[in-house]
CSV table of C-alpha atoms and ligand atoms in Angstrom, one decimal:
chain,number,residue,atom,x,y,z
A,3,MET,CA,24.1,1.0,0.9
A,4,GLU,CA,23.4,4.7,2.9
A,5,VAL,CA,19.9,5.1,4.4
A,6,ILE,CA,18.0,8.0,4.8
A,7,PRO,CA,15.1,8.8,6.6
A,8,GLN,CA,12.6,11.2,5.3
A,9,SER,CA,10.6,12.3,8.4
A,10,SER,CA,10.5,11.5,12.1
A,11,THR,CA,8.0,8.4,11.6
A,12,LEU,CA,8.3,6.7,8.5
A,13,GLY,CA,10.3,6.2,5.2
A,14,ALA,CA,14.0,5.9,3.6
A,15,GLU,CA,15.5,6.2,0.4
A,16,ILE,CA,17.3,3.7,0.2
A,17,ARG,CA,20.9,4.8,-1.9
A,18,GLY,CA,24.2,3.9,-3.0
A,19,ILE,CA,22.8,-0.4,-4.6
A,20,ASP,CA,21.6,-1.0,-7.9
A,21,LEU,CA,18.5,-3.4,-7.8
A,22,SER,CA,19.0,-5.3,-10.9
A,23,LYS,CA,22.0,-7.0,-9.6
A,24,ILE,CA,21.5,-6.8,-5.6
A,25,SER,CA,23.4,-9.6,-3.9
A,26,ALA,CA,21.6,-11.8,-1.3
A,27,THR,CA,23.5,-9.6,1.8
A,28,GLU,CA,22.0,-6.5,-0.3
A,29,LEU,CA,19.1,-8.0,-0.2
A,30,ASP,CA,18.5,-9.0,3.3
A,31,ARG,CA,20.5,-5.6,4.9
A,32,VAL,CA,16.8,-3.7,2.3
A,33,ASN,CA,14.5,-5.4,4.2
A,34,GLN,CA,16.1,-4.5,7.8
A,35,ALA,CA,15.7,-1.2,5.8
A,36,LEU,CA,11.6,-1.7,5.1
A,37,LEU,CA,11.0,-3.0,8.4
A,38,ASP,CA,12.8,0.3,10.3
A,39,HIS,CA,11.8,2.5,7.8
A,40,GLN,CA,7.9,1.1,5.7
A,41,VAL,CA,8.8,2.9,3.4
A,42,ILE,CA,11.8,2.8,1.2
A,43,PHE,CA,12.4,3.9,-1.4
A,44,PHE,CA,14.7,4.3,-5.2
A,45,ARG,CA,16.1,7.1,-7.9
A,46,ASP,CA,17.2,5.6,-10.7
A,47,GLN,CA,16.9,2.3,-11.4
A,48,HIS,CA,16.4,0.6,-14.8
A,49,LEU,CA,15.1,-2.3,-14.0
A,50,SER,CA,13.2,-5.3,-17.0
A,51,HIS,CA,9.8,-6.8,-16.2
A,52,ARG,CA,12.0,-9.9,-15.8
A,53,ARG,CA,14.9,-7.5,-13.0
A,54,TYR,CA,12.1,-7.0,-11.2
A,55,CYS,CA,10.0,-9.4,-10.9
A,56,ASP,CA,12.8,-10.9,-9.9
A,57,PHE,CA,13.7,-8.0,-6.3
A,58,ALA,CA,10.2,-8.7,-5.9
A,59,ALA,CA,10.3,-12.5,-5.2
A,60,GLY,CA,13.6,-11.4,-3.0
A,61,PHE,CA,10.0,-10.8,-0.3
A,62,GLY,CA,8.3,-14.0,-0.5
A,63,ALA,CA,5.3,-15.2,-2.6
A,64,LEU,CA,4.7,-12.7,-6.0
A,65,GLN,CA,1.1,-13.1,-5.7
A,66,ASP,CA,-1.5,-12.4,-8.1
A,67,TYR,CA,-4.1,-9.1,-7.9
A,68,LEU,CA,-7.5,-10.1,-8.0
A,69,PHE,CA,-8.7,-7.5,-10.2
A,70,ALA,CA,-6.2,-6.7,-12.7
A,71,ASP,CA,-4.8,-8.7,-15.6
A,72,GLY,CA,-0.7,-8.5,-15.2
A,73,VAL,CA,1.5,-6.6,-18.6
A,74,ASP,CA,2.2,-8.6,-21.3
A,75,GLY,CA,4.0,-12.1,-20.1
A,76,TYR,CA,4.8,-11.2,-16.8
A,77,PRO,CA,1.1,-11.9,-15.3
A,78,TYR,CA,2.4,-10.2,-11.0
A,79,ILE,CA,3.5,-6.7,-12.7
A,80,THR,CA,-1.1,-4.5,-12.4
A,81,GLU,CA,0.0,-1.8,-15.2
A,82,ILE,CA,-2.5,1.5,-12.9
A,83,VAL,CA,-2.2,3.9,-15.6
A,84,LYS,CA,-4.4,7.6,-15.8
A,85,THR,CA,-4.7,8.7,-19.3
A,86,GLU,CA,-4.5,12.6,-20.1
A,87,SER,CA,-8.5,12.3,-20.6
A,88,GLU,CA,-9.5,10.7,-17.5
A,89,THR,CA,-10.8,12.4,-14.0
A,90,GLU,CA,-11.0,9.3,-11.8
A,91,SER,CA,-7.7,7.4,-11.0
A,92,PHE,CA,-6.8,4.4,-8.9
A,93,GLY,CA,-5.8,4.7,-4.8
A,94,ASP,CA,-7.2,7.8,-4.0
A,95,PHE,CA,-8.6,6.9,-0.6
A,96,TRP,CA,-6.7,5.7,2.3
A,97,HIS,CA,-5.4,1.8,2.8
A,98,SER,CA,-3.7,-0.8,3.1
A,99,ASP,CA,-3.6,-3.3,-0.1
A,100,SER,CA,-6.6,-5.2,-0.6
A,101,THR,CA,-7.0,-6.1,3.0
A,102,TYR,CA,-10.5,-8.0,1.7
A,103,LEU,CA,-8.1,-11.0,1.5
A,104,GLU,CA,-6.8,-13.5,3.5
A,105,ARG,CA,-3.9,-13.4,3.4
A,106,PRO,CA,-3.6,-9.7,2.6
A,107,PRO,CA,0.2,-8.6,0.5
A,108,LYS,CA,2.8,-8.0,2.9
A,109,ILE,CA,4.4,-5.7,0.7
A,110,THR,CA,3.9,-3.6,-1.8
A,111,LEU,CA,6.5,-2.3,-5.0
A,112,LEU,CA,5.4,0.3,-7.4
A,113,TYR,CA,8.3,1.8,-10.0
A,114,ALA,CA,7.4,4.6,-11.6
A,115,ARG,CA,7.8,4.5,-15.1
A,116,GLN,CA,5.9,8.0,-16.6
A,117,LEU,CA,5.2,10.7,-14.7
A,118,PRO,CA,2.7,13.9,-14.8
A,119,ALA,CA,4.8,16.8,-15.0
A,120,ARG,CA,3.3,17.9,-11.5
A,121,GLY,CA,1.1,15.9,-9.0
A,122,GLY,CA,0.9,12.1,-8.8
A,123,ASP,CA,2.7,11.8,-5.3
A,124,THR,CA,1.7,8.8,-2.2
A,125,LEU,CA,0.9,9.7,1.1
A,126,PHE,CA,1.4,6.8,3.4
A,127,ALA,CA,0.7,6.8,7.1
A,128,ASP,CA,2.6,5.2,9.8
A,129,THR,CA,-0.5,3.0,11.6
A,130,TYR,CA,2.1,1.7,14.5
A,131,ALA,CA,1.9,4.9,15.7
A,132,VAL,CA,-1.6,5.7,15.2
A,133,CYS,CA,-2.2,2.1,17.4
A,134,GLU,CA,0.7,3.6,20.2
A,135,ASP,CA,-1.0,7.0,20.1
A,136,LEU,CA,-4.2,4.9,20.8
A,137,SER,CA,-5.6,6.2,25.0
A,138,ASP,CA,-5.1,2.7,26.5
A,139,GLY,CA,-8.5,2.2,27.3
A,140,LEU,CA,-9.1,1.8,23.6
A,141,ARG,CA,-6.3,0.1,22.6
A,142,ALA,CA,-7.7,-2.1,24.9
A,143,CYS,CA,-10.7,-2.0,23.5
A,144,LEU,CA,-9.7,-2.6,20.0
A,145,GLY,CA,-7.4,-4.8,20.5
A,146,GLU,CA,-10.8,-7.4,21.7
A,147,LEU,CA,-12.5,-6.5,18.2
A,148,ASN,CA,-12.2,-7.5,14.3
A,149,ALA,CA,-13.7,-6.5,11.7
A,150,VAL,CA,-14.6,-7.2,8.1
A,151,ASN,CA,-12.8,-6.3,5.1
A,152,SER,CA,-14.9,-6.3,2.2
A,153,ALA,CA,-13.6,-6.2,-1.7
A,154,SER,CA,-16.7,-3.2,-2.6
A,155,VAL,CA,-16.6,-0.4,0.5
A,156,VAL,CA,-16.1,2.7,-0.8
A,157,PRO,CA,-16.0,5.6,0.8
A,158,ARG,CA,-17.5,7.9,-2.3
A,159,ASP,CA,-19.8,5.5,-4.8
A,160,GLU,CA,-16.6,5.0,-7.3
A,161,ASN,CA,-15.0,2.6,-8.6
A,162,ILE,CA,-11.6,1.8,-7.6
A,163,TYR,CA,-10.8,-0.8,-9.6
A,164,ALA,CA,-11.0,1.4,-12.7
A,165,GLU,CA,-8.2,2.5,-14.0
A,166,VAL,CA,-6.7,-1.6,-14.2
A,167,LYS,CA,-7.4,-3.3,-16.3
A,168,SER,CA,-10.3,-4.7,-14.7
A,169,LYS,CA,-11.3,-8.7,-14.4
A,170,ASN,CA,-12.9,-10.9,-12.1
A,171,SER,CA,-15.5,-7.6,-11.8
A,172,ASP,CA,-17.3,-10.5,-9.4
A,173,LYS,CA,-15.3,-11.1,-6.8
A,174,LYS,CA,-16.1,-7.6,-5.5
A,175,ASP,CA,-17.7,-9.6,-2.8
A,176,ARG,CA,-14.5,-11.7,-1.1
A,177,GLN,CA,-14.0,-10.4,2.0
A,178,ALA,CA,-11.8,-11.3,5.0
A,179,ILE,CA,-12.6,-11.1,8.5
A,180,HIS,CA,-8.8,-9.7,10.9
A,181,PRO,CA,-7.6,-7.9,13.8
A,182,VAL,CA,-8.8,-4.9,14.1
A,183,ILE,CA,-4.9,-4.0,15.7
A,184,ARG,CA,-2.7,-6.5,14.0
A,185,THR,CA,0.7,-8.0,15.5
A,186,HIS,CA,3.5,-7.2,12.7
A,187,ASP,CA,4.9,-11.0,11.9
A,188,GLU,CA,8.9,-9.9,11.9
A,189,THR,CA,8.9,-6.9,14.4
A,190,GLY,CA,6.3,-8.1,16.6
A,191,ARG,CA,4.9,-4.2,17.0
A,192,LYS,CA,1.0,-3.3,17.3
A,193,ALA,CA,-0.1,-1.6,14.2
A,194,LEU,CA,-3.8,-0.9,12.9
A,195,PHE,CA,-5.0,-2.7,10.6
A,196,VAL,CA,-8.7,-0.9,9.3
A,197,ASN,CA,-8.7,1.5,6.4
A,198,SER,CA,-11.7,2.7,4.9
A,199,ILE,CA,-11.5,1.1,0.9
A,200,HIS,CA,-12.1,-1.6,2.7
A,201,SER,CA,-12.8,-2.5,6.3
A,202,LEU,CA,-17.4,-2.2,6.8
A,203,ALA,CA,-18.4,-3.4,10.0
A,204,PHE,CA,-16.4,-4.4,13.3
A,205,GLU,CA,-17.3,-8.0,13.3
A,206,GLY,CA,-21.0,-9.2,15.1
A,207,MET,CA,-22.0,-5.2,14.9
A,208,ASN,CA,-23.9,-3.4,11.9
A,209,ARG,CA,-21.8,-1.4,9.5
A,210,GLN,CA,-24.1,1.9,10.9
A,211,GLU,CA,-23.2,0.7,14.5
A,212,SER,CA,-19.7,0.7,13.4
A,213,LEU,CA,-19.6,3.5,11.3
A,214,PRO,CA,-19.2,6.0,14.4
A,215,LEU,CA,-15.5,4.9,15.8
A,216,LEU,CA,-14.1,3.2,12.5
A,217,ARG,CA,-14.5,6.9,11.3
A,218,TYR,CA,-12.9,8.2,14.3
A,219,LEU,CA,-9.9,5.3,12.6
A,220,PHE,CA,-10.4,6.6,10.2
A,221,ALA,CA,-9.9,10.4,10.8
A,222,ARG,CA,-6.5,8.9,13.3
A,223,VAL,CA,-4.7,7.6,10.4
A,224,GLU,CA,-4.7,10.2,8.8
A,225,ARG,CA,-3.0,13.0,10.6
A,226,PRO,CA,-0.5,14.5,9.3
A,227,GLU,CA,1.8,13.7,11.7
A,228,TYR,CA,1.5,10.1,11.1
A,229,SER,CA,2.0,11.2,7.3
A,230,PHE,CA,5.0,11.2,4.3
A,231,ARG,CA,5.2,12.3,1.4
A,232,LEU,CA,7.0,11.2,-1.9
A,233,ARG,CA,7.7,12.8,-4.9
A,234,TRP,CA,8.2,10.1,-7.3
A,235,ARG,CA,10.6,10.7,-10.2
A,236,GLU,CA,10.5,8.2,-13.7
A,237,ASN,CA,12.4,5.1,-11.9
A,238,THR,CA,11.8,5.4,-9.7
A,239,LEU,CA,11.0,2.5,-7.2
A,240,ALA,CA,8.7,2.2,-3.6
A,241,MET,CA,7.6,-0.5,-1.6
A,242,TRP,CA,5.8,-0.2,1.4
A,243,ASP,CA,4.9,-3.2,4.3
A,244,ASN,CA,1.5,-3.4,4.4
A,245,ARG,CA,0.8,-4.4,7.9
A,246,CYS,CA,2.2,-1.1,9.4
A,247,THR,CA,1.4,1.2,7.0
A,248,GLN,CA,-1.5,3.0,5.0
A,249,HIS,CA,-1.7,4.9,1.4
A,250,TYR,CA,-3.1,7.8,-0.8
A,251,ALA,CA,-2.6,8.2,-4.3
A,252,LEU,CA,-3.2,11.6,-4.1
A,253,ASN,CA,-5.2,12.5,-8.0
A,254,ASP,CA,-4.4,16.5,-8.3
A,255,TYR,CA,-2.8,15.6,-12.2
A,256,HIS,CA,-5.7,15.7,-14.9
A,257,GLY,CA,-4.3,16.6,-18.1
A,258,PHE,CA,-1.3,14.4,-17.3
A,259,ARG,CA,0.2,10.9,-17.6
A,260,ARG,CA,0.7,8.4,-14.8
A,261,VAL,CA,1.9,4.7,-15.5
A,262,MET,CA,3.8,2.7,-12.7
A,263,HIS,CA,3.3,-0.5,-11.9
A,264,ARG,CA,2.9,-2.7,-9.2
A,265,ILE,CA,3.5,-6.1,-7.6
A,266,ILE,CA,2.7,-7.7,-4.3
A,267,VAL,CA,4.2,-9.8,-2.2
A,268,GLU,CA,2.2,-12.5,-0.5
A,269,GLY,CA,1.9,-12.0,3.7
A,270,ALA,CA,1.2,-14.6,6.1
A,271,ARG,CA,-2.5,-14.4,8.4
A,272,PRO,CA,-3.1,-11.4,10.0
A,273,ARG,CA,-2.7,-11.3,13.5
B,5,LIG,C1,-1.9,2.0,-5.1
B,5,LIG,O1,-2.9,2.8,-3.8
B,5,LIG,O2,-1.0,0.8,-4.7
B,5,LIG,C2,-1.3,2.7,-5.1
B,5,LIG,C3,-0.6,4.0,-5.4
B,5,LIG,C4,0.1,4.7,-6.7
B,5,LIG,O3,-0.9,4.8,-7.3
B,5,LIG,O4,0.6,6.3,-6.2
């Protein structure tokens, strides 16, 4: 197995491995590569739905996605589709997945099934680096704060769940309170854990009071030096660590169809 870093912060391509017949030793090495590089991807993988679920389950319990049904017979595989005639897409905001849950997913897997002729890349940001580069004073102050994360906060007036088969729209008031700076439960490193889709306010403050500092933090996440851009090819399978990254799905491919299969793996309660 060869690990090829993609930027000075995060992202690595893993070569020399067939995920349809991965051994326990290889699985450990893949997990270590994910901990080391935060986002990893594999080209030219050919997995049935069953094998895809089996691979994902090697990292923990598969988690139900609150707002979409799975593909037929596979409740944990969410199909994310943007068709030729649609203009809205899913995930075109900087975010970490489902932080409105008590136990947000630690890992997301995304498998490219059909891609536009051009565009549709995904950007990733390293939130360890964002946290480490804050001043000591601000980091200490944020270390004392929690944030309220909500399923219904969106920065623009859009339905962010439009491009998945919608269910449970009544759950959009789901909320969870998490530390603004979390400690990764496997690496022990600290990462910023507020994001522009779901983080509503600091605990004990209202949204108006919270927004100036939240917006400053969101802008830090967007700095290009913290980012890695994944150019998908069909049959690329990527996985990222939601505890220490954020991502942004570029919506720059109107007129083309893009079909991705997503699985989320349950994490621990952030601390
Ligand atoms: C997501 O935000 O989970 C989807 C990312 C993508 O479609 O590239």
